[in-house]
Amino acid sequence: MAGIYVHVPFCHAKCAYCDFYSLANTRFMRAYTDAVIAEWNSRKSEIGEDSVRTLYFGGGTPSILKPEDFQRIATVFPTEHLEEFTIEVNPEDVNPDRVLAWKAVGVNRVSMGVQSLVDEELKFVGRRHSSVEALEAIDCLRAGGICNISCDLIYGLPMQTLDSWVLSLDTLLDKNIQHLSAYCLSYEPGTRLTMKRDRGEIMEADEELIADMYGMLCEKAAQKDFSHYEISNFALPGFHSRHNSSYWNSTPYLGLGPGAHSLGADGVRRYVPSDIKAYVAHPAEAAVVDEEDEIDRFNDLILISLRTAHGMALDAVPSEYLPQLVTSAKPHITAGRLTEVDGRLIIPEEQWLISDMVIRDLFR
């Protein structure tokens, strides 16, 4: 099996915390549409003979695309074996006509950026929708026949309290969504939020509050029978993200569009530089090889495997690296930050907040 990821680098406005490659204008949208199709025709052999099982439009804000442009791109891909077709959307773009257009080309899963259901928090980080609009968008998607709905939330936002976090969690989970992605806010270089923090205008949430929010997240999701299958992802049975799971189990996938990354059937990682002007000028030659050596690939294995509830199979580790890995893992196993179960190293759910530290210690 294989997957396709299409990066749509356009947004209505740039959120204060976002460091993904995106542009707060649509000047290149038509040229981009043509370029993605040209890039696909040039690079489709990279996923080999495997059938395409997942298709994912991410961004940026894919829902900003005009329905006719979205349909032009979506219909060039092979869909006869497609199991999951996801589009990321923002609530303000969801309306019956767009839902109908998405569904007409095979979209069967929507991932919506809600982030909070407290209007003051949304405004502070530059979101353009209200809490009411987000909830209405869920109803609109469901009325249009899309019943596999994932929503994103962020904890650790400025102004956010434990009570306001619980309000967002409870309200969203009561909408009977099938999947929840919940991320701890990170202050990335160059974002407006980081600049505000560095000027002393806001303060980061303290570690105790973050731990309480994470604990409440796990508790509330479990009460609704969600499985916590990856650090930031929770799903009802049968509704895990098949596409995102391919990243964590090294399934080949082709990333199209500026800012996209790929893992070819040949095991080679490639990426498209984040430059819309260069991309639309030469889409067929846009991708470049992401040079990796054996140690880089070993570290990749640790990073992607230990993000998941399944952890890392020790028999997947190259024999020359196994002794050092076992030695590095022992202190974390003793401290309860790692467990070894049936030949797999696993970071327990209650330790996922410090997973970066554990993973770094295991790198070669």
JSON list of C-alpha atoms in Angstrom, two decimals, residues 199-341:
[
{"chain": "A", "resi": 199, "resn": "ARG", "atom": "CA", "xyz": [8.81, 40.69, 24.42]},
{"chain": "A", "resi": 200, "resn": "GLY", "atom": "CA", "xyz": [7.28, 39.68, 27.75]},
{"chain": "A", "resi": 201, "resn": "GLU", "atom": "CA", "xyz": [3.70, 40.25, 26.56]},
{"chain": "A", "resi": 202, "resn": "ILE", "atom": "CA", "xyz": [2.63, 36.67, 27.33]},
{"chain": "A", "resi": 203, "resn": "MET", "atom": "CA", "xyz": [3.98, 33.81, 29.39]},
{"chain": "A", "resi": 204, "resn": "GLU", "atom": "CA", "xyz": [4.16, 30.12, 28.56]},
{"chain": "A", "resi": 205, "resn": "ALA", "atom": "CA", "xyz": [1.88, 27.83, 30.53]},
{"chain": "A", "resi": 206, "resn": "ASP", "atom": "CA", "xyz": [3.79, 26.25, 33.40]},
{"chain": "A", "resi": 207, "resn": "GLU", "atom": "CA", "xyz": [4.68, 22.56, 33.43]},
{"chain": "A", "resi": 208, "resn": "GLU", "atom": "CA", "xyz": [2.19, 21.73, 36.18]},
{"chain": "A", "resi": 209, "resn": "LEU", "atom": "CA", "xyz": [-0.72, 23.20, 34.22]},
{"chain": "A", "resi": 210, "resn": "ILE", "atom": "CA", "xyz": [0.37, 21.40, 31.04]},
{"chain": "A", "resi": 211, "resn": "ALA", "atom": "CA", "xyz": [0.57, 18.11, 32.95]},
{"chain": "A", "resi": 212, "resn": "ASP", "atom": "CA", "xyz": [-2.93, 18.67, 34.38]},
{"chain": "A", "resi": 213, "resn": "MET", "atom": "CA", "xyz": [-4.30, 19.47, 30.93]},
{"chain": "A", "resi": 214, "resn": "TYR", "atom": "CA", "xyz": [-2.69, 16.38, 29.44]},
{"chain": "A", "resi": 215, "resn": "GLY", "atom": "CA", "xyz": [-4.05, 14.21, 32.26]},
{"chain": "A", "resi": 216, "resn": "MET", "atom": "CA", "xyz": [-7.54, 15.61, 31.72]},
{"chain": "A", "resi": 217, "resn": "LEU", "atom": "CA", "xyz": [-7.23, 15.01, 27.98]},
{"chain": "A", "resi": 218, "resn": "CYS", "atom": "CA", "xyz": [-6.38, 11.34, 28.48]},
{"chain": "A", "resi": 219, "resn": "GLU", "atom": "CA", "xyz": [-9.12, 10.90, 31.07]},
{"chain": "A", "resi": 220, "resn": "LYS", "atom": "CA", "xyz": [-11.88, 12.57, 29.05]},
{"chain": "A", "resi": 221, "resn": "ALA", "atom": "CA", "xyz": [-10.94, 10.73, 25.85]},
{"chain": "A", "resi": 222, "resn": "ALA", "atom": "CA", "xyz": [-10.90, 7.37, 27.64]},
{"chain": "A", "resi": 223, "resn": "GLN", "atom": "CA", "xyz": [-14.35, 8.06, 29.10]},
{"chain": "A", "resi": 224, "resn": "LYS", "atom": "CA", "xyz": [-15.62, 8.38, 25.51]},
{"chain": "A", "resi": 225, "resn": "ASP", "atom": "CA", "xyz": [-13.91, 5.07, 24.52]},
{"chain": "A", "resi": 226, "resn": "PHE", "atom": "CA", "xyz": [-11.19, 6.73, 22.46]},
{"chain": "A", "resi": 227, "resn": "SER", "atom": "CA", "xyz": [-7.94, 4.82, 22.03]},
{"chain": "A", "resi": 228, "resn": "HIS", "atom": "CA", "xyz": [-4.78, 6.87, 22.57]},
{"chain": "A", "resi": 229, "resn": "TYR", "atom": "CA", "xyz": [-2.81, 5.39, 19.68]},
{"chain": "A", "resi": 230, "resn": "GLU", "atom": "CA", "xyz": [-0.18, 8.11, 19.14]},
{"chain": "A", "resi": 231, "resn": "ILE", "atom": "CA", "xyz": [1.17, 10.94, 21.28]},
{"chain": "A", "resi": 232, "resn": "SER", "atom": "CA", "xyz": [-1.30, 13.51, 19.96]},
{"chain": "A", "resi": 233, "resn": "ASN", "atom": "CA", "xyz": [-4.02, 11.30, 18.48]},
{"chain": "A", "resi": 234, "resn": "PHE", "atom": "CA", "xyz": [-7.11, 9.57, 19.86]},
{"chain": "A", "resi": 235, "resn": "ALA", "atom": "CA", "xyz": [-9.68, 7.55, 17.93]},
{"chain": "A", "resi": 236, "resn": "LEU", "atom": "CA", "xyz": [-12.81, 5.50, 18.36]},
{"chain": "A", "resi": 237, "resn": "PRO", "atom": "CA", "xyz": [-12.34, 1.84, 17.33]},
{"chain": "A", "resi": 238, "resn": "GLY", "atom": "CA", "xyz": [-11.75, 1.60, 13.58]},
{"chain": "A", "resi": 239, "resn": "PHE", "atom": "CA", "xyz": [-11.26, 5.36, 13.10]},
{"chain": "A", "resi": 240, "resn": "HIS", "atom": "CA", "xyz": [-7.51, 5.83, 13.53]},
{"chain": "A", "resi": 241, "resn": "SER", "atom": "CA", "xyz": [-5.94, 7.92, 10.77]},
{"chain": "A", "resi": 242, "resn": "ARG", "atom": "CA", "xyz": [-4.73, 5.40, 8.22]},
{"chain": "A", "resi": 243, "resn": "HIS", "atom": "CA", "xyz": [-2.75, 8.04, 6.37]},
{"chain": "A", "resi": 244, "resn": "ASN", "atom": "CA", "xyz": [-0.92, 9.45, 9.38]},
{"chain": "A", "resi": 245, "resn": "SER", "atom": "CA", "xyz": [-0.26, 5.94, 10.64]},
{"chain": "A", "resi": 246, "resn": "SER", "atom": "CA", "xyz": [1.65, 5.29, 7.41]},
{"chain": "A", "resi": 247, "resn": "TYR", "atom": "CA", "xyz": [4.19, 7.90, 8.51]},
{"chain": "A", "resi": 248, "resn": "TRP", "atom": "CA", "xyz": [4.81, 6.00, 11.73]},
{"chain": "A", "resi": 249, "resn": "ASN", "atom": "CA", "xyz": [5.13, 2.53, 10.18]},
{"chain": "A", "resi": 250, "resn": "SER", "atom": "CA", "xyz": [7.30, 3.58, 7.19]},
{"chain": "A", "resi": 251, "resn": "THR", "atom": "CA", "xyz": [4.71, 2.94, 4.49]},
{"chain": "A", "resi": 252, "resn": "PRO", "atom": "CA", "xyz": [5.78, 4.65, 1.25]},
{"chain": "A", "resi": 253, "resn": "TYR", "atom": "CA", "xyz": [4.04, 7.94, 0.55]},
{"chain": "A", "resi": 254, "resn": "LEU", "atom": "CA", "xyz": [4.43, 10.68, -2.03]},
{"chain": "A", "resi": 255, "resn": "GLY", "atom": "CA", "xyz": [4.34, 14.29, -0.88]},
{"chain": "A", "resi": 256, "resn": "LEU", "atom": "CA", "xyz": [3.35, 16.89, -3.49]},
{"chain": "A", "resi": 257, "resn": "GLY", "atom": "CA", "xyz": [3.45, 20.67, -3.23]},
{"chain": "A", "resi": 258, "resn": "PRO", "atom": "CA", "xyz": [5.93, 23.12, -1.65]},
{"chain": "A", "resi": 259, "resn": "GLY", "atom": "CA", "xyz": [6.81, 22.05, 1.88]},
{"chain": "A", "resi": 260, "resn": "ALA", "atom": "CA", "xyz": [5.82, 18.38, 1.36]},
{"chain": "A", "resi": 261, "resn": "HIS", "atom": "CA", "xyz": [7.99, 15.40, 2.31]},
{"chain": "A", "resi": 262, "resn": "SER", "atom": "CA", "xyz": [8.02, 11.87, 0.86]},
{"chain": "A", "resi": 263, "resn": "LEU", "atom": "CA", "xyz": [9.27, 8.38, 1.56]},
{"chain": "A", "resi": 264, "resn": "GLY", "atom": "CA", "xyz": [9.68, 6.49, -1.71]},
{"chain": "A", "resi": 265, "resn": "ALA", "atom": "CA", "xyz": [9.28, 2.77, -2.28]},
{"chain": "A", "resi": 266, "resn": "ASP", "atom": "CA", "xyz": [13.08, 2.78, -2.68]},
{"chain": "A", "resi": 267, "resn": "GLY", "atom": "CA", "xyz": [13.47, 3.95, 0.93]},
{"chain": "A", "resi": 268, "resn": "VAL", "atom": "CA", "xyz": [14.70, 7.39, -0.15]},
{"chain": "A", "resi": 269, "resn": "ARG", "atom": "CA", "xyz": [13.27, 10.47, 1.56]},
{"chain": "A", "resi": 270, "resn": "ARG", "atom": "CA", "xyz": [12.65, 13.53, -0.56]},
{"chain": "A", "resi": 271, "resn": "TYR", "atom": "CA", "xyz": [11.20, 16.98, 0.05]},
{"chain": "A", "resi": 272, "resn": "VAL", "atom": "CA", "xyz": [9.93, 19.93, -1.95]},
{"chain": "A", "resi": 273, "resn": "PRO", "atom": "CA", "xyz": [11.49, 23.24, -0.86]},
{"chain": "A", "resi": 274, "resn": "SER", "atom": "CA", "xyz": [9.09, 25.75, 0.66]},
{"chain": "A", "resi": 275, "resn": "ASP", "atom": "CA", "xyz": [9.12, 28.25, -2.19]},
{"chain": "A", "resi": 276, "resn": "ILE", "atom": "CA", "xyz": [5.88, 28.75, -4.13]},
{"chain": "A", "resi": 277, "resn": "LYS", "atom": "CA", "xyz": [7.48, 30.82, -6.92]},
{"chain": "A", "resi": 278, "resn": "ALA", "atom": "CA", "xyz": [10.17, 28.23, -7.64]},
{"chain": "A", "resi": 279, "resn": "TYR", "atom": "CA", "xyz": [7.60, 25.44, -7.35]},
{"chain": "A", "resi": 280, "resn": "VAL", "atom": "CA", "xyz": [5.13, 26.76, -9.91]},
{"chain": "A", "resi": 281, "resn": "ALA", "atom": "CA", "xyz": [7.98, 27.56, -12.29]},
{"chain": "A", "resi": 282, "resn": "HIS", "atom": "CA", "xyz": [9.44, 24.02, -12.29]},
{"chain": "A", "resi": 283, "resn": "PRO", "atom": "CA", "xyz": [7.13, 21.58, -10.52]},
{"chain": "A", "resi": 284, "resn": "ALA", "atom": "CA", "xyz": [8.42, 18.44, -12.22]},
{"chain": "A", "resi": 285, "resn": "GLU", "atom": "CA", "xyz": [11.94, 19.08, -10.91]},
{"chain": "A", "resi": 286, "resn": "ALA", "atom": "CA", "xyz": [10.97, 20.56, -7.55]},
{"chain": "A", "resi": 287, "resn": "ALA", "atom": "CA", "xyz": [11.68, 17.58, -5.28]},
{"chain": "A", "resi": 288, "resn": "VAL", "atom": "CA", "xyz": [15.17, 17.04, -3.90]},
{"chain": "A", "resi": 289, "resn": "VAL", "atom": "CA", "xyz": [16.68, 14.09, -2.07]},
{"chain": "A", "resi": 290, "resn": "ASP", "atom": "CA", "xyz": [16.86, 14.43, 1.72]},
{"chain": "A", "resi": 291, "resn": "GLU", "atom": "CA", "xyz": [20.35, 13.02, 2.24]},
{"chain": "A", "resi": 292, "resn": "GLU", "atom": "CA", "xyz": [20.38, 10.44, 5.06]},
{"chain": "A", "resi": 293, "resn": "ASP", "atom": "CA", "xyz": [22.99, 7.99, 6.29]},
{"chain": "A", "resi": 294, "resn": "GLU", "atom": "CA", "xyz": [22.45, 4.78, 8.28]},
{"chain": "A", "resi": 295, "resn": "ILE", "atom": "CA", "xyz": [22.52, 6.62, 11.60]},
{"chain": "A", "resi": 296, "resn": "ASP", "atom": "CA", "xyz": [19.89, 9.10, 10.37]},
{"chain": "A", "resi": 297, "resn": "ARG", "atom": "CA", "xyz": [17.64, 6.19, 9.35]},
{"chain": "A", "resi": 298, "resn": "PHE", "atom": "CA", "xyz": [18.13, 4.52, 12.74]},
{"chain": "A", "resi": 299, "resn": "ASN", "atom": "CA", "xyz": [17.21, 7.74, 14.53]},
{"chain": "A", "resi": 300, "resn": "ASP", "atom": "CA", "xyz": [14.16, 8.12, 12.26]},
{"chain": "A", "resi": 301, "resn": "LEU", "atom": "CA", "xyz": [13.05, 4.64, 13.30]},
{"chain": "A", "resi": 302, "resn": "ILE", "atom": "CA", "xyz": [13.27, 5.57, 16.99]},
{"chain": "A", "resi": 303, "resn": "LEU", "atom": "CA", "xyz": [11.47, 8.87, 16.47]},
{"chain": "A", "resi": 304, "resn": "ILE", "atom": "CA", "xyz": [8.51, 7.58, 14.49]},
{"chain": "A", "resi": 305, "resn": "SER", "atom": "CA", "xyz": [8.07, 4.30, 16.38]},
{"chain": "A", "resi": 306, "resn": "LEU", "atom": "CA", "xyz": [8.14, 5.62, 19.92]},
{"chain": "A", "resi": 307, "resn": "ARG", "atom": "CA", "xyz": [5.44, 8.19, 19.11]},
{"chain": "A", "resi": 308, "resn": "THR", "atom": "CA", "xyz": [2.92, 5.34, 18.98]},
{"chain": "A", "resi": 309, "resn": "ALA", "atom": "CA", "xyz": [1.23, 3.01, 21.42]},
{"chain": "A", "resi": 310, "resn": "HIS", "atom": "CA", "xyz": [2.78, 0.07, 19.56]},
{"chain": "A", "resi": 311, "resn": "GLY", "atom": "CA", "xyz": [6.30, 1.34, 20.18]},
{"chain": "A", "resi": 312, "resn": "MET", "atom": "CA", "xyz": [9.40, 0.01, 18.46]},
{"chain": "A", "resi": 313, "resn": "ALA", "atom": "CA", "xyz": [10.09, -3.64, 17.65]},
{"chain": "A", "resi": 314, "resn": "LEU", "atom": "CA", "xyz": [13.62, -4.53, 18.73]},
{"chain": "A", "resi": 315, "resn": "ASP", "atom": "CA", "xyz": [13.95, -6.98, 15.86]},
{"chain": "A", "resi": 316, "resn": "ALA", "atom": "CA", "xyz": [13.59, -4.01, 13.47]},
{"chain": "A", "resi": 317, "resn": "VAL", "atom": "CA", "xyz": [16.76, -2.44, 14.89]},
{"chain": "A", "resi": 318, "resn": "PRO", "atom": "CA", "xyz": [19.97, -3.04, 12.90]},
{"chain": "A", "resi": 319, "resn": "SER", "atom": "CA", "xyz": [22.09, -5.54, 14.83]},
{"chain": "A", "resi": 320, "resn": "GLU", "atom": "CA", "xyz": [25.09, -3.20, 15.06]},
{"chain": "A", "resi": 321, "resn": "TYR", "atom": "CA", "xyz": [22.99, -0.59, 16.89]},
{"chain": "A", "resi": 322, "resn": "LEU", "atom": "CA", "xyz": [21.08, -2.90, 19.23]},
{"chain": "A", "resi": 323, "resn": "PRO", "atom": "CA", "xyz": [23.62, -3.19, 22.11]},
{"chain": "A", "resi": 324, "resn": "GLN", "atom": "CA", "xyz": [23.91, 0.58, 22.52]},
{"chain": "A", "resi": 325, "resn": "LEU", "atom": "CA", "xyz": [20.11, 0.98, 22.28]},
{"chain": "A", "resi": 326, "resn": "VAL", "atom": "CA", "xyz": [19.56, -1.60, 25.03]},
{"chain": "A", "resi": 327, "resn": "THR", "atom": "CA", "xyz": [22.15, 0.12, 27.23]},
{"chain": "A", "resi": 328, "resn": "SER", "atom": "CA", "xyz": [20.59, 3.56, 26.67]},
{"chain": "A", "resi": 329, "resn": "ALA", "atom": "CA", "xyz": [17.08, 2.22, 27.34]},
{"chain": "A", "resi": 330, "resn": "LYS", "atom": "CA", "xyz": [17.86, 0.56, 30.69]},
{"chain": "A", "resi": 331, "resn": "PRO", "atom": "CA", "xyz": [17.77, 3.71, 32.90]},
{"chain": "A", "resi": 332, "resn": "HIS", "atom": "CA", "xyz": [14.46, 4.75, 31.34]},
{"chain": "A", "resi": 333, "resn": "ILE", "atom": "CA", "xyz": [13.00, 1.27, 31.85]},
{"chain": "A", "resi": 334, "resn": "THR", "atom": "CA", "xyz": [14.10, 1.34, 35.50]},
{"chain": "A", "resi": 335, "resn": "ALA", "atom": "CA", "xyz": [12.52, 4.78, 35.96]},
{"chain": "A", "resi": 336, "resn": "GLY", "atom": "CA", "xyz": [9.26, 3.73, 34.25]},
{"chain": "A", "resi": 337, "resn": "ARG", "atom": "CA", "xyz": [9.74, 6.06, 31.30]},
{"chain": "A", "resi": 338, "resn": "LEU", "atom": "CA", "xyz": [10.01, 3.05, 28.97]},
{"chain": "A", "resi": 339, "resn": "THR", "atom": "CA", "xyz": [8.62, -0.46, 29.09]},
{"chain": "A", "resi": 340, "resn": "GLU", "atom": "CA", "xyz": [9.67, -3.57, 27.19]},
{"chain": "A", "resi": 341, "resn": "VAL", "atom": "CA", "xyz": [6.72, -5.74, 26.19]}
]
